[in-house]
Short mmCIF file of C-alpha atoms and ligand atoms in Angstrom, two decimals:
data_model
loop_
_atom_site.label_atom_id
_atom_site.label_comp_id
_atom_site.label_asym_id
_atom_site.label_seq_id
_atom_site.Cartn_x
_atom_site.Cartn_y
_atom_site.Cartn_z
CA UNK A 99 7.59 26.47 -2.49
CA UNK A 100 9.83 23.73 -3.74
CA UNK A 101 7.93 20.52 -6.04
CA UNK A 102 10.61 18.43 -5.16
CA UNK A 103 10.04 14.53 -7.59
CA UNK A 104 12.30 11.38 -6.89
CA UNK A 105 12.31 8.85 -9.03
CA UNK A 106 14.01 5.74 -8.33
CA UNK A 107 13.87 2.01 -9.42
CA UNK A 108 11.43 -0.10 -6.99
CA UNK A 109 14.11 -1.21 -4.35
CA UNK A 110 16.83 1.03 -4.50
CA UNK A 111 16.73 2.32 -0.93
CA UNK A 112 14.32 5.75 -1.68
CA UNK A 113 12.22 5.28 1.12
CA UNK A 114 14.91 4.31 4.10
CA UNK A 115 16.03 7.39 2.33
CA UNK A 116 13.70 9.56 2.54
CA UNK A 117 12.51 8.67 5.85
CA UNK A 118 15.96 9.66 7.28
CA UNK A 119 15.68 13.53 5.60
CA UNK A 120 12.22 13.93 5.95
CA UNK A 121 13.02 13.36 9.86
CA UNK A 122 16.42 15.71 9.77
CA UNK A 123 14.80 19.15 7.92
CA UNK A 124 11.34 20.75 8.48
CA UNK A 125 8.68 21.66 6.00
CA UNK A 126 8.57 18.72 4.21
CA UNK A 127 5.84 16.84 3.27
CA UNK A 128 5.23 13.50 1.29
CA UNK A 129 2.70 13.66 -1.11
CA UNK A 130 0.42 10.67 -1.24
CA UNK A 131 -0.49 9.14 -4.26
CA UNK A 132 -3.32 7.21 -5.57
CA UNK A 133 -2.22 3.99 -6.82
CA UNK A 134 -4.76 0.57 -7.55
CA UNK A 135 -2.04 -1.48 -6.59
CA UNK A 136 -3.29 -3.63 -3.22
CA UNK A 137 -1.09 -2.83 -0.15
CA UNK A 138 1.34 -4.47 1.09
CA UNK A 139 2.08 -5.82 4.78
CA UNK A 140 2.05 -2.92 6.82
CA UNK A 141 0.95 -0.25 4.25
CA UNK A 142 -1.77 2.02 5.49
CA UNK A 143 -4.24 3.75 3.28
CA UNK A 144 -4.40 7.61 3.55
CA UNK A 145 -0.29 7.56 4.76
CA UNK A 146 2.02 5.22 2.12
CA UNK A 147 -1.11 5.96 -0.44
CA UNK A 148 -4.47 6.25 -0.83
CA UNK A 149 -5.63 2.53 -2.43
CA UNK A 150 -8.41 2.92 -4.32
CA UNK A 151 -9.87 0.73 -7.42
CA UNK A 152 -10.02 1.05 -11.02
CA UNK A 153 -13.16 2.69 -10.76
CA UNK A 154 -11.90 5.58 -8.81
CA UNK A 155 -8.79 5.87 -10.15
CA UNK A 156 -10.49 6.42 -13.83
CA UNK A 157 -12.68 9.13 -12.53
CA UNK A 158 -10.06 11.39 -11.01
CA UNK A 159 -8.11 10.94 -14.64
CA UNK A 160 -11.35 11.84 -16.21
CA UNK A 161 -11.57 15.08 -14.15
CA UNK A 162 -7.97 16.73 -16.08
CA UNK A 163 -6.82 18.87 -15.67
CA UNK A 164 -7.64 19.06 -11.95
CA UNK A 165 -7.50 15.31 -11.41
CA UNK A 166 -4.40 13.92 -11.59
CA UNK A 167 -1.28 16.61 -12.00
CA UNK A 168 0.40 13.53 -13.58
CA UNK A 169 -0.36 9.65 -13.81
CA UNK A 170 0.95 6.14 -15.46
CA UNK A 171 1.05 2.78 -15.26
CA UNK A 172 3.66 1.19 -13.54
CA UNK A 173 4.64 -2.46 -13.44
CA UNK A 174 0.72 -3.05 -14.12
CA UNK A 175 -0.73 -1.23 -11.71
CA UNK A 176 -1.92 2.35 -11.78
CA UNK A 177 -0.47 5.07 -9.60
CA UNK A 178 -1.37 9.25 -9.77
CA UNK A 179 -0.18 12.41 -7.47
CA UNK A 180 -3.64 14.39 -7.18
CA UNK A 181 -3.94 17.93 -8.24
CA UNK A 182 -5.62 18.35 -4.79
CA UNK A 183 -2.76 17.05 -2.58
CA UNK A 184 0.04 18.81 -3.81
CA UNK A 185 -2.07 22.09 -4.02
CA UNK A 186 -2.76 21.67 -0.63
CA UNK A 187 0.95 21.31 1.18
CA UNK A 188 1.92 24.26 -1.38
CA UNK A 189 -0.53 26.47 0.24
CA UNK A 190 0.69 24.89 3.40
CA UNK A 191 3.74 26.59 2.97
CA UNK A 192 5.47 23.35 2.77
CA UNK A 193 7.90 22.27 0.15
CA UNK A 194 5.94 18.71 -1.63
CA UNK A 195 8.16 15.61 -2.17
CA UNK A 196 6.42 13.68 -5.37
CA UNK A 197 7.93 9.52 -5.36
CA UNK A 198 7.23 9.33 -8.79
CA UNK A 199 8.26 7.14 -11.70
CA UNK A 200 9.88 8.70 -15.05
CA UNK A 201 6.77 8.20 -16.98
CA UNK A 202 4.96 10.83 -13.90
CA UNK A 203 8.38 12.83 -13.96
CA UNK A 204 8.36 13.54 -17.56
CA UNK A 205 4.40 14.88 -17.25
CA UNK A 206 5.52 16.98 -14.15
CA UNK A 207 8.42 18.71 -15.78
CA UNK A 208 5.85 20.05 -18.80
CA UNK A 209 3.27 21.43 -16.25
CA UNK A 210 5.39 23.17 -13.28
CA UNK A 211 9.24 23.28 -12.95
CA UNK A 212 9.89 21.03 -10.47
CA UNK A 213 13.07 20.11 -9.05
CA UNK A 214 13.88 16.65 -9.80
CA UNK A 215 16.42 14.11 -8.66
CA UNK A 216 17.08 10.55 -9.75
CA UNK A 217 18.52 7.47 -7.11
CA UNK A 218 20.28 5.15 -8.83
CA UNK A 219 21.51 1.48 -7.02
CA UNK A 220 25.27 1.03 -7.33
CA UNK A 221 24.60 -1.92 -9.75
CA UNK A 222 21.73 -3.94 -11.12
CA UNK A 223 23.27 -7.48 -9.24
CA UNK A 224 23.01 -5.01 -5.87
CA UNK A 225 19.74 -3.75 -6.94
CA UNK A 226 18.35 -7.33 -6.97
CA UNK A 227 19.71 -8.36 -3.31
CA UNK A 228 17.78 -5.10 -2.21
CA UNK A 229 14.55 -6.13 -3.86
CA UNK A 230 15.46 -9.79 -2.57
CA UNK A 231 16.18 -8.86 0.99
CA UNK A 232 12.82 -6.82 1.20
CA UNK A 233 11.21 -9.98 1.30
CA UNK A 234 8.06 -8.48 -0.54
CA UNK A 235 8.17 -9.50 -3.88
CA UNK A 236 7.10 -12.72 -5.69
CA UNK A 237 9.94 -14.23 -7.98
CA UNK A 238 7.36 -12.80 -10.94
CA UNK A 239 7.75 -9.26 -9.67
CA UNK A 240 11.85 -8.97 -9.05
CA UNK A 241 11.92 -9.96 -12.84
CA UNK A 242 9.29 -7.53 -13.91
CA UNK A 243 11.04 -4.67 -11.49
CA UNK A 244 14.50 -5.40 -12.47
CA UNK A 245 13.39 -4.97 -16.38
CA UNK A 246 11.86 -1.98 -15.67
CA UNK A 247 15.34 -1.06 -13.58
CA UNK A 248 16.86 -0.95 -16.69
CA UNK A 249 14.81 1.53 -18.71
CA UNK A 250 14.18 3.89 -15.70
CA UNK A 251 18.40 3.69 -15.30
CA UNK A 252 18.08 4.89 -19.54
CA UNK A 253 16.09 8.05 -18.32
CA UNK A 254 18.31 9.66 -15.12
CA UNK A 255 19.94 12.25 -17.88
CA UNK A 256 16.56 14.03 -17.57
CA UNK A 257 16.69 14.58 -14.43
CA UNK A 258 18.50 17.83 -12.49
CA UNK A 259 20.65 15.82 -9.88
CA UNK A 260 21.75 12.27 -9.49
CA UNK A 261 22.35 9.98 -6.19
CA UNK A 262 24.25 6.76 -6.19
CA UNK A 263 22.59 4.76 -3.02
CA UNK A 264 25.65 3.27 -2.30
CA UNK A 265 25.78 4.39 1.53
CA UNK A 266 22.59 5.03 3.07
CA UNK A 267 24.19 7.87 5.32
CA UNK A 268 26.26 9.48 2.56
CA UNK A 269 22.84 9.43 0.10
CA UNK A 270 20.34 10.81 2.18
CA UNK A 271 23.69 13.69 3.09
CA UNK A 272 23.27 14.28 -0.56
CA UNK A 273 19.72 14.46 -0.58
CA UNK A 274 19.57 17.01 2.34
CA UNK A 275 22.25 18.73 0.54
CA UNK A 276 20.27 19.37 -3.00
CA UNK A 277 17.17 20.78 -0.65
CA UNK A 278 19.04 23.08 1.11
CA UNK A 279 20.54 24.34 -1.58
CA UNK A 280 17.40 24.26 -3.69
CA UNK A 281 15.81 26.35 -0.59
CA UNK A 282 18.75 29.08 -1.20
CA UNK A 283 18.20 29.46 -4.34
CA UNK A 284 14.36 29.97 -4.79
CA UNK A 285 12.96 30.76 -1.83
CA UNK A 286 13.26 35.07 -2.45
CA UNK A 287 11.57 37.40 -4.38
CA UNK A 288 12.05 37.79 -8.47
CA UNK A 289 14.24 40.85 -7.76
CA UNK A 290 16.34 38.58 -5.37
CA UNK A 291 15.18 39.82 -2.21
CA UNK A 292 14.34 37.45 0.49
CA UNK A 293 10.86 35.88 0.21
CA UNK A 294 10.02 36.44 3.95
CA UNK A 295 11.10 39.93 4.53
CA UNK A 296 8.77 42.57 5.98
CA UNK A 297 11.05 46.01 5.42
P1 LIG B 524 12.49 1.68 -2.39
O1 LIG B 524 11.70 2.60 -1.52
O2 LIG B 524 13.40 2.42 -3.33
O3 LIG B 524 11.66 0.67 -3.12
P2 LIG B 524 13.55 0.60 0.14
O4 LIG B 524 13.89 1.85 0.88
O5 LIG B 524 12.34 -0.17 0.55
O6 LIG B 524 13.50 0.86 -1.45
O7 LIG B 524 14.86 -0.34 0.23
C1 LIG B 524 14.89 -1.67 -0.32
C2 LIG B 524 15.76 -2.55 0.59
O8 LIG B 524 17.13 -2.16 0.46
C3 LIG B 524 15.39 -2.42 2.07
O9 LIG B 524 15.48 -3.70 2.66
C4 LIG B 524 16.47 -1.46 2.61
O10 LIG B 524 16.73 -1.69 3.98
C5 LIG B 524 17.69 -1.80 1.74
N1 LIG B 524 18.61 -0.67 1.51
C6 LIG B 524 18.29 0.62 1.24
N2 LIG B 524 19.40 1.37 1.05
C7 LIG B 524 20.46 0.55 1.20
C8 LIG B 524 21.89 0.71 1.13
N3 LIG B 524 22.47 1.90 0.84
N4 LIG B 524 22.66 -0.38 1.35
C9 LIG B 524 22.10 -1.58 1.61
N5 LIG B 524 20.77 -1.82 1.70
C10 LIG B 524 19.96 -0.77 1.50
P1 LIG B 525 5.66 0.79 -5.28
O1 LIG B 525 4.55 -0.07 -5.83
O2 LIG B 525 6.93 -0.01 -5.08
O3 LIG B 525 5.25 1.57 -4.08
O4 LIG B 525 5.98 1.87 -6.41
C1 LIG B 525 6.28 1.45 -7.70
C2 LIG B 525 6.68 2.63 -8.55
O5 LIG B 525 5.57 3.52 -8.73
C3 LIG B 525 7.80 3.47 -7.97
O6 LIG B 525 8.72 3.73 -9.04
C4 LIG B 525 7.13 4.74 -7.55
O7 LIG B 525 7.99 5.85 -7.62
C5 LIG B 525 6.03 4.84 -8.57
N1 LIG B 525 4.94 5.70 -8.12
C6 LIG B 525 4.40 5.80 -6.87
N2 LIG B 525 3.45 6.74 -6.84
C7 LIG B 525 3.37 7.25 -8.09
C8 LIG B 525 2.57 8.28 -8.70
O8 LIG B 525 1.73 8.92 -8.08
N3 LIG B 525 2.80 8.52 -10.02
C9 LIG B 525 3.71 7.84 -10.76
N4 LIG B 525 3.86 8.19 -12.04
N5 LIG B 525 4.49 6.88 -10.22
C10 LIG B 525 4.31 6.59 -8.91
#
């Protein structure tokens, strides 16, 4: 099964992404992360992550390495993907998706061989209007998320495939695109064979 990460800066359009593929192919699943960031309007807990504090958060990264398969601090908050949820859509039979920064992307690639795809905005100015438009940032937090923009935008030559969000339907085309083709190309047996047949 694929371990699909996305890493993207904080405003770029990943989620409307996502949302669109997630509802166009099956066997995907969105792996929840722990994160001690407080939610925002509308977030639940358990669905867009599981909120926990710093207490919690520092016992799961004390448990390695079957707490966290990778964790960092992101524009001050903390944010993990649990050994425990991915495990459990693998085992699922489902391929995981992993919204990670390139701190947690970086950690990922060194313990499994993940499949990993950066979205980039067209341009920082339209980057900002996105983060703007949101309406869910403090003035405080576009500044801290565009600086960070710029570093994350340093580290997308890491990565195996890139997406310019310029068009939300011609992105999440691309996006569909890599996992089907990512789907061709692993999903069979070391000698080549498909993974699924019975003869
Ligand atoms: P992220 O999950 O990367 O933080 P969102 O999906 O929340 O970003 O998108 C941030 C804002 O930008 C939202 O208001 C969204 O509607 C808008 N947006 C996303 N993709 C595009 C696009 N291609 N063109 C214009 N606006 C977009
Ligand atoms: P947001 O607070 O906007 O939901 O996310 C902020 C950043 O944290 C995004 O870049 C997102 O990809 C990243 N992030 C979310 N969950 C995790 C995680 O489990 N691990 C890491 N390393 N980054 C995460």
């Amino acid at each position: 099964m694929l371990v699909l990460v996305l890493s993207a800066p904080s405003g770029c359009g990943k989620t409307t992404i996502l949302t669109r593929v997630m509802r166009d192919l099956p066997g995907l699943v969105f792996s929840v992360s722990h994160t001690t960031r407080q939610p925002r309007p509308g977030e639940i807990d358990g669905v867009h992550y599981h909120f926990v504090g710093a207490e919690v958060f520092a016992a799961i990264r004390n448990r390695q390495p079957t707490g966290f398969l990778e964790w960092a601090e992101v524009h001050g908050n903390m944010y993990g993907t649990s050994v425990d949820e991915v495990e459990r859509h693998r085992r699922a039979g489902c391929d995981v998706i992993l919204d990670i920064d390139v701190q947690g992307a970086a950690q990922v690639r060194q313990r499994i061989k993940p499949v990993t795809i950066f979205i980039a905005p067209p341009s920082l100015a339209e980057l900002e209007r996105r983060l703007r438009g949101r309406e869910t940032e403090s003035e405080a937090t576009i500044a801290l998320r565009l600086n960070n923009a710029r570093k994350e935008l340093a580290c997308a030559g890491a990565y195996d495939y890139l997406i310019v969000n310029d068009q939300v339907d011609q992105a999440a085309a691309s996006l569909r695109g890599i996992i089907v083709a990512e789907r061709a190309r692993q999903r069979r047996m070391p000698d080549g064979r498909p993974a699924q047949w019975s003869a």
